[in-house]
Amino acid sequence: MKVLLTGSEGYIGAVLRDALLEHGHEVTGLDTGYFSDCDFGAPPTPIPLVRRDLRDTQREDVEGHDAVMHLAALSNDPLGNLRPGLTETINTHGSIRLAQLAKEAGVPRFLFASSCSLYGQGGALGLTEDAPANPQTPYARSKIDFEQALAAMTDDSFSPTFLRNATAFGVSPRLRFDIVVNNLCGWAWTAGRIVMTSDGTPWRPLVHVKDIARAFVCALEAPREAVHNQAFNVGSTENNLQIRDIAYKVQRQMPECEVSFGSSDGDTRTYNVDFTKIETRLPGFERARFTVDDAITEFLDAFRRLALKDEQFQGRLYTRLRQIKHLQETGQIDEELRWRKS
Ligand SMILES: NC(=O)c1ccc[n+]([C@@H]2O[C@H](COP(=O)([O-])OP(=O)(O)OC[C@H]3O[C@@H](n4cnc5c(N)ncnc54)[C@H](O)[C@@H]3O)[C@@H](O)[C@H]2O)c1
């Protein structure tokens, strides 16, 4: 199938493109390129790229595709706090523009990279897809707002699917250290300390970036009736962990490291999610294949191979907010995150 992959230059996109190519699909990327010089090791597999801001998507960008996989976004809470309204403008309104153009152009499938963070401060354990959204941040709010707008566009010829990803982990050619498992592994390797900003009690559902990629491929290849206007939590019950459990798992593979706790960093997110639906109703997925322990081993191999240093771990390349601030401070993008003409 011909797939337009937005956010193709980011952490998940760089892995998902390979999964699509391995399954014989034809992939074109669409991305504005904030992180295109942020390689971790070898660069991602090259694919044709439309270098475009989501806010300016054109009909010709989407025309002729069998599916849009929509990942492009300001992808976390710190970015969401950069400037009021920006997350809404890009993640909600930019996404609505893309979906409307896709629908008008007759693209039958639209797969959206949503997030389990829309459950927010979920009081209960085991939140299913029917649990009410309780977004705690502009980022999480943008995910539920766009899901609702997209659901309203559903008809016989336009099938959206909402893949509500748990927090990702694992190595990617466009690595992020600003997500919890990756961050704690980076601390352990570079400082010999595993440093939590919280008291370690919040729950996080977690999922390997390769399992996210496989979920997208399964949803793309599934019969329409299995995925039409359906939400799926993407992750596994086994990978629902409290943050301190992640720290102790890292320590088990690097026993010389100390674990340290913070108090509260004002982050009220805690949620524990049920993954029965994806395991039983998304054809071909069955279960997430990778555990946090697998990823810690994978990270230690990669850090050894690439001789990861503290300045790289703490630097701009692998922390989304630092890279965006660098692009602003060096005059490459403006306050609206638009590229300045040179
Ligand atoms: N990584 C996770 O833990 C996680 C969990 C749940 C959901 N998600 C969602 O999955 C998607 C991908 O996440 P990721 O971790 O790869 O993030 P990322 O930040 O690594 O990648 C996002 C990509 O979107 C692009 N982008 C941002 N704004 C754009 C704009 N205005 N126009 C065009 N391109 C733009 C960036 O250049 C980047 O390449 C996001 O929608 C994110 O919200 C991620």
Coordinates of C-alpha atoms and ligand atoms in Angstrom, one line a residue:
M1 CA 0.0 0.0 0.0
K2 CA 1.0 3.6 -0.5
V3 CA 1.4 5.2 2.9
L4 CA 2.0 8.9 3.9
L5 CA 3.9 8.9 7.2
T6 CA 3.8 12.2 9.0
G7 CA 6.4 12.7 11.7
S8 CA 8.6 10.3 9.7
E9 CA 11.8 12.1 10.9
G10 CA 11.1 11.6 14.6
Y11 CA 11.7 8.8 17.2
I12 CA 8.8 6.5 16.3
G13 CA 8.7 7.5 12.6
A14 CA 12.3 6.5 12.1
V15 CA 11.5 2.9 13.2
L16 CA 8.0 2.7 11.7
R17 CA 9.3 3.5 8.2
D18 CA 11.5 0.3 8.4
A19 CA 8.5 -1.8 9.6
L20 CA 6.4 -0.6 6.6
L21 CA 9.2 -1.1 4.1
E22 CA 9.8 -4.7 5.5
H23 CA 6.1 -5.4 4.8
G24 CA 6.4 -4.2 1.2
H25 CA 4.6 -0.9 1.6
E26 CA 5.6 2.2 -0.3
V27 CA 6.3 5.1 2.2
T28 CA 6.6 8.8 1.8
G29 CA 7.4 11.0 4.8
L30 CA 6.0 14.4 5.7
D31 CA 7.8 16.3 8.3
T32 CA 9.1 19.8 9.0
G33 CA 12.4 18.4 10.2
Y34 CA 13.0 19.9 13.7
F35 CA 15.0 16.8 14.6
S36 CA 16.5 15.8 11.2
D37 CA 20.1 16.3 12.4
C38 CA 19.5 14.4 15.6
D39 CA 20.8 11.0 14.5
F40 CA 21.8 8.4 17.2
G41 CA 24.3 6.1 15.4
A42 CA 23.5 5.4 11.8
P43 CA 20.8 7.6 10.2
P44 CA 17.3 6.2 9.5
T45 CA 16.7 4.4 6.2
P46 CA 16.2 7.1 3.5
I47 CA 12.6 7.5 2.2
P48 CA 11.1 10.2 -0.1
L49 CA 10.2 13.2 2.1
V50 CA 7.8 16.1 1.7
R51 CA 9.4 18.8 4.0
R52 CA 6.3 20.6 5.1
D53 CA 4.8 22.1 8.2
L54 CA 1.6 20.3 9.2
R55 CA -0.1 23.7 9.3
D56 CA 0.5 24.1 5.6
T57 CA -0.4 20.6 4.3
Q58 CA -1.6 20.6 0.7
R59 CA -4.0 18.3 -1.1
E60 CA -1.2 17.1 -3.4
D61 CA 0.6 15.8 -0.3
V62 CA -2.1 13.3 0.6
E63 CA -3.5 12.5 -2.9
G64 CA -2.9 9.0 -4.2
H65 CA -2.2 7.4 -0.9
D66 CA -4.0 4.3 0.5
A67 CA -3.4 5.5 4.1
V68 CA -2.1 8.3 6.2
M69 CA -0.2 7.4 9.4
H70 CA -0.2 10.6 11.4
L71 CA 2.6 11.0 13.9
A72 CA 3.7 14.6 13.4
A73 CA 3.1 16.6 16.6
L74 CA 4.7 18.5 19.4
S75 CA 5.3 15.3 21.1
N76 CA 5.4 15.9 24.9
D77 CA 4.2 18.1 27.7
P78 CA 7.3 20.4 28.0
L79 CA 6.9 21.3 24.3
G80 CA 3.2 21.8 25.0
N81 CA 4.2 24.4 27.6
L82 CA 6.5 26.3 25.3
R83 CA 4.0 28.9 24.2
P84 CA 0.3 28.9 25.0
G85 CA -1.9 27.7 22.2
L86 CA 0.9 26.3 20.1
T87 CA 0.1 22.6 20.8
E88 CA -3.5 23.3 20.0
T89 CA -2.6 25.0 16.7
I90 CA -0.2 22.3 15.5
N91 CA -1.5 19.1 17.1
T92 CA -5.2 19.8 16.9
H93 CA -5.8 22.2 14.1
G94 CA -2.9 21.1 11.9
S95 CA -4.1 17.5 12.3
I96 CA -7.7 18.5 11.4
R97 CA -6.5 20.2 8.3
L98 CA -4.5 17.0 7.3
A99 CA -7.5 14.7 8.0
Q100 CA -9.9 16.9 6.0
L101 CA -7.6 17.0 3.0
A102 CA -7.1 13.2 3.2
K103 CA -10.8 12.6 3.3
E104 CA -11.5 15.0 0.4
A105 CA -8.7 13.3 -1.6
G106 CA -10.4 9.9 -1.1
V107 CA -7.7 8.4 1.2
P108 CA -9.6 5.5 2.8
R109 CA -7.6 4.9 6.0
F110 CA -6.3 7.4 8.6
L111 CA -4.2 6.0 11.5
F112 CA -3.6 8.4 14.3
A113 CA -0.7 8.2 16.9
S114 CA -2.8 9.1 20.0
S115 CA -1.6 8.6 23.5
C116 CA -2.6 6.8 26.7
S117 CA -1.8 10.1 28.4
L118 CA -5.3 11.3 27.5
Y119 CA -6.5 9.1 30.5
G120 CA -4.5 11.5 32.7
Q121 CA -4.9 11.0 36.4
G122 CA -6.8 7.7 36.0
G123 CA -7.9 6.8 39.5
A124 CA -8.6 3.1 38.6
L125 CA -6.2 0.4 37.6
G126 CA -6.7 -1.2 34.2
L127 CA -8.2 1.7 32.1
T128 CA -9.9 0.4 29.0
E129 CA -10.6 2.3 25.8
D130 CA -14.0 3.2 27.2
A131 CA -12.6 5.0 30.3
P132 CA -13.3 8.7 30.3
A133 CA -10.5 11.0 29.1
N134 CA -9.1 13.1 31.8
P135 CA -6.3 15.1 30.1
Q136 CA -3.9 16.9 32.5
T137 CA -1.9 18.9 30.0
P138 CA -2.3 20.8 26.6
Y139 CA -0.6 17.8 24.9
A140 CA -3.0 15.2 26.3
R141 CA -5.9 17.6 25.6
S142 CA -4.8 17.9 21.9
K143 CA -4.9 14.1 21.6
I144 CA -8.5 13.7 22.7
D145 CA -9.7 16.9 20.9
F146 CA -8.3 15.6 17.6
E147 CA -9.6 12.1 18.2
Q148 CA -13.1 13.6 18.6
A149 CA -12.8 15.7 15.5
L150 CA -11.5 12.7 13.5
A151 CA -14.3 10.4 14.7
A152 CA -16.8 13.0 13.5
M153 CA -15.4 12.7 10.0
T154 CA -15.9 8.9 9.8
D155 CA -18.1 7.6 7.0
D156 CA -18.3 4.6 4.6
S157 CA -15.3 5.7 2.7
F158 CA -13.1 7.2 5.5
S159 CA -11.9 5.0 8.3
P160 CA -9.9 6.5 11.2
T161 CA -8.2 4.3 13.8
F162 CA -6.9 5.7 17.1
L163 CA -3.7 4.0 18.3
R164 CA -3.4 5.2 21.9
N165 CA 0.3 4.5 22.5
A166 CA 1.7 3.9 25.9
T167 CA 5.0 5.8 26.7
A168 CA 7.5 4.4 24.2
F169 CA 11.0 3.0 25.0
G170 CA 13.8 1.5 23.1
V171 CA 16.6 2.4 20.7
S172 CA 15.7 4.4 17.5
P173 CA 18.0 6.2 15.0
R174 CA 16.3 9.4 16.2
L175 CA 16.5 8.6 19.9
R176 CA 14.8 10.5 22.7
F177 CA 16.2 10.7 26.2
D178 CA 13.2 12.7 27.4
I179 CA 11.0 9.6 27.9
V180 CA 11.3 7.7 31.1
V181 CA 13.0 4.3 30.4
N182 CA 15.4 5.8 27.9
N183 CA 16.2 8.6 30.4
L184 CA 16.9 6.3 33.4
C185 CA 19.1 4.1 31.2
G186 CA 21.0 7.3 30.1
W187 CA 21.5 8.4 33.7
A188 CA 22.8 5.0 34.8
W189 CA 25.3 4.8 31.9
T190 CA 26.7 8.4 32.0
A191 CA 26.5 9.2 35.7
G192 CA 26.3 5.9 37.6
R193 CA 23.1 7.2 39.2
I194 CA 19.5 6.5 38.3
V195 CA 17.8 9.8 39.0
M196 CA 14.0 10.1 39.3
T197 CA 12.4 13.5 39.4
S198 CA 9.3 12.0 41.1
D199 CA 8.9 9.8 44.2
G200 CA 8.7 6.8 41.9
T201 CA 5.1 5.9 42.6
P202 CA 3.3 7.1 39.5
W203 CA 2.1 4.4 37.1
R204 CA 3.2 4.4 33.4
P205 CA 2.1 2.1 30.7
L206 CA 5.1 1.4 28.5
V207 CA 5.7 0.0 25.1
H208 CA 8.7 -0.7 22.9
V209 CA 8.9 1.5 19.8
K210 CA 9.1 -1.6 17.6
D211 CA 5.8 -2.9 19.1
I212 CA 4.2 0.5 18.3
A213 CA 5.5 0.1 14.7
R214 CA 4.0 -3.4 14.5
A215 CA 0.7 -2.2 15.8
F216 CA 0.5 0.5 13.1
V217 CA 1.4 -2.1 10.4
C218 CA -1.3 -4.6 11.8
A219 CA -3.9 -1.8 11.8
L220 CA -3.0 -0.9 8.2
E221 CA -3.3 -4.4 7.0
A222 CA -6.4 -5.3 9.1
P223 CA -9.8 -5.7 7.4
R224 CA -11.6 -2.4 7.5
E225 CA -14.3 -3.6 9.9
A226 CA -11.7 -4.6 12.5
V227 CA -10.3 -1.1 12.8
H228 CA -13.0 1.3 11.5
N229 CA -13.4 4.2 14.0
Q230 CA -11.8 2.0 16.7
A231 CA -9.4 3.0 19.5
F232 CA -6.8 0.6 20.7
N233 CA -4.5 1.0 23.7
V234 CA -1.0 0.1 22.4
G235 CA 1.1 -1.7 25.0
S236 CA 1.0 -4.7 27.3
T237 CA -0.2 -5.3 30.9
E238 CA 3.3 -6.6 31.8
N239 CA 4.8 -3.2 30.9
N240 CA 2.5 -1.2 33.2
L241 CA 5.1 -0.2 35.7
Q242 CA 5.5 2.3 38.5
I243 CA 8.5 4.5 37.8
R244 CA 10.5 3.1 40.7
D245 CA 10.1 -0.4 39.2
I246 CA 11.8 0.9 36.0
A247 CA 14.7 2.3 38.1
Y248 CA 15.2 -1.0 39.9
K249 CA 15.1 -2.9 36.6
V250 CA 17.9 -0.6 35.3
Q251 CA 19.8 -1.2 38.6
R252 CA 19.5 -4.9 38.2
Q253 CA 21.5 -4.7 34.9
M254 CA 23.9 -2.0 36.3
P255 CA 24.2 -3.0 40.0
E256 CA 26.9 -0.4 40.7
C257 CA 24.4 2.4 40.2
E258 CA 22.5 4.2 43.0
V259 CA 18.8 5.0 42.7
S260 CA 17.7 8.4 43.9
F261 CA 14.1 9.8 44.2
G262 CA 12.7 13.3 43.8
S263 CA 9.7 14.6 45.7
S264 CA 7.0 15.7 43.4
D265 CA 7.8 17.6 40.2
G266 CA 4.2 18.8 39.8
D267 CA 3.5 16.0 37.3
T268 CA 0.1 14.6 38.3
R269 CA 0.0 12.0 35.6
T270 CA -0.5 8.4 36.8
Y271 CA -2.4 5.8 34.8
N272 CA -2.5 2.1 34.5
V273 CA -4.0 0.8 31.3
D274 CA -5.7 -2.4 30.0
F275 CA -4.5 -3.9 26.7
T276 CA -6.9 -6.7 26.2
K277 CA -8.5 -5.1 23.2
I278 CA -5.4 -4.9 21.1
E279 CA -4.4 -8.4 22.1
T280 CA -7.7 -9.9 21.1
R281 CA -9.1 -7.7 18.4
L282 CA -6.3 -6.3 16.3
P283 CA -5.6 -9.0 13.8
G284 CA -1.9 -10.1 13.8
F285 CA -0.8 -8.2 16.9
E286 CA -1.4 -10.8 19.6
R287 CA 0.9 -9.3 22.2
A288 CA 3.7 -6.8 22.7
R289 CA 7.0 -8.7 22.1
F290 CA 9.5 -6.6 24.0
T291 CA 9.9 -5.9 27.7
V292 CA 11.6 -3.1 29.6
D293 CA 14.4 -5.6 30.5
D294 CA 14.9 -6.3 26.8
A295 CA 15.3 -2.6 26.1
I296 CA 17.7 -2.0 29.0
T297 CA 20.0 -4.7 27.5
E298 CA 19.6 -3.1 24.1
F299 CA 20.5 0.3 25.4
L300 CA 23.6 -0.9 27.2
D301 CA 24.8 -2.5 24.0
A302 CA 24.1 0.7 22.0
F303 CA 25.8 3.0 24.6
R304 CA 28.9 0.8 24.6
R305 CA 29.0 0.6 20.8
L306 CA 28.5 4.4 20.4
A307 CA 30.6 5.3 23.5
L308 CA 27.8 7.6 24.8
K309 CA 29.1 10.5 26.8
D310 CA 27.4 12.7 29.4
E311 CA 27.4 15.8 27.1
Q312 CA 25.5 13.8 24.5
F313 CA 23.0 12.5 27.0
Q314 CA 22.5 16.0 28.5
G315 CA 22.8 17.8 25.2
R316 CA 20.2 19.0 22.7
L317 CA 20.1 16.2 20.2
Y318 CA 18.0 13.8 22.1
T319 CA 15.8 16.1 24.3
R320 CA 13.0 17.6 22.2
L321 CA 12.6 20.8 24.2
R322 CA 16.4 21.5 24.1
Q323 CA 16.6 21.0 20.3
I324 CA 13.6 23.3 19.7
K325 CA 15.1 26.0 22.0
H326 CA 18.4 25.6 20.1
L327 CA 16.6 26.2 16.8
Q328 CA 15.0 29.3 18.2
E329 CA 18.1 30.7 19.9
T330 CA 20.2 30.2 16.7
G331 CA 17.4 32.1 14.7
Q332 CA 16.5 29.1 12.6
I333 CA 12.8 28.9 13.7
D334 CA 10.6 31.7 15.1
E335 CA 8.3 31.8 18.2
E336 CA 5.6 30.0 16.2
L337 CA 8.1 27.3 15.4
R338 CA 8.2 28.2 11.7
W339 CA 11.5 28.1 9.8
R340 CA 12.9 31.5 9.1
K341 CA 13.7 32.2 5.5
S342 CA 17.5 32.4 5.0
Ligands
LIG1 N1 7.2 8.7 22.1 C1 6.1 8.4 22.9 O1 6.3 7.9 24.1 C2 4.7 8.6 22.5 C3 3.7 8.0 23.2 C4 2.4 8.2 22.8 C5 2.1 8.9 21.6 N2 3.1 9.4 20.9 C6 2.8 10.2 19.7 O2 3.5 9.6 18.6 C7 3.9 10.6 17.7 C8 5.4 10.5 17.4 O3 6.1 10.6 18.6 P1 7.7 10.7 18.7 O4 8.1 10.2 20.0 O5 8.2 10.0 17.5 O6 7.9 12.2 18.6 P2 9.1 13.1 17.9 O7 9.1 14.4 18.6 O8 10.4 12.3 18.0 O9 8.6 13.2 16.4 C9 7.6 14.1 16.0 C10 7.9 14.5 14.6 O10 6.9 15.4 14.2 C11 7.5 16.5 13.5 N3 6.7 17.7 13.7 C12 6.4 18.4 14.8 N4 5.7 19.5 14.5 C13 5.5 19.5 13.2 C14 4.8 20.4 12.3 N5 4.2 21.5 12.7 N6 4.8 20.0 11.0 C15 5.4 18.9 10.5 N7 6.1 18.1 11.3 C16 6.1 18.4 12.6 C17 8.9 16.7 14.2 O11 9.8 17.3 13.3 C18 9.2 15.3 14.5 O12 10.0 14.7 13.5 C19 3.5 11.9 18.3 O13 2.2 12.3 17.8 C20 3.4 11.6 19.8 O14 2.5 12.5 20.4 C21 4.4 9.3 21.3

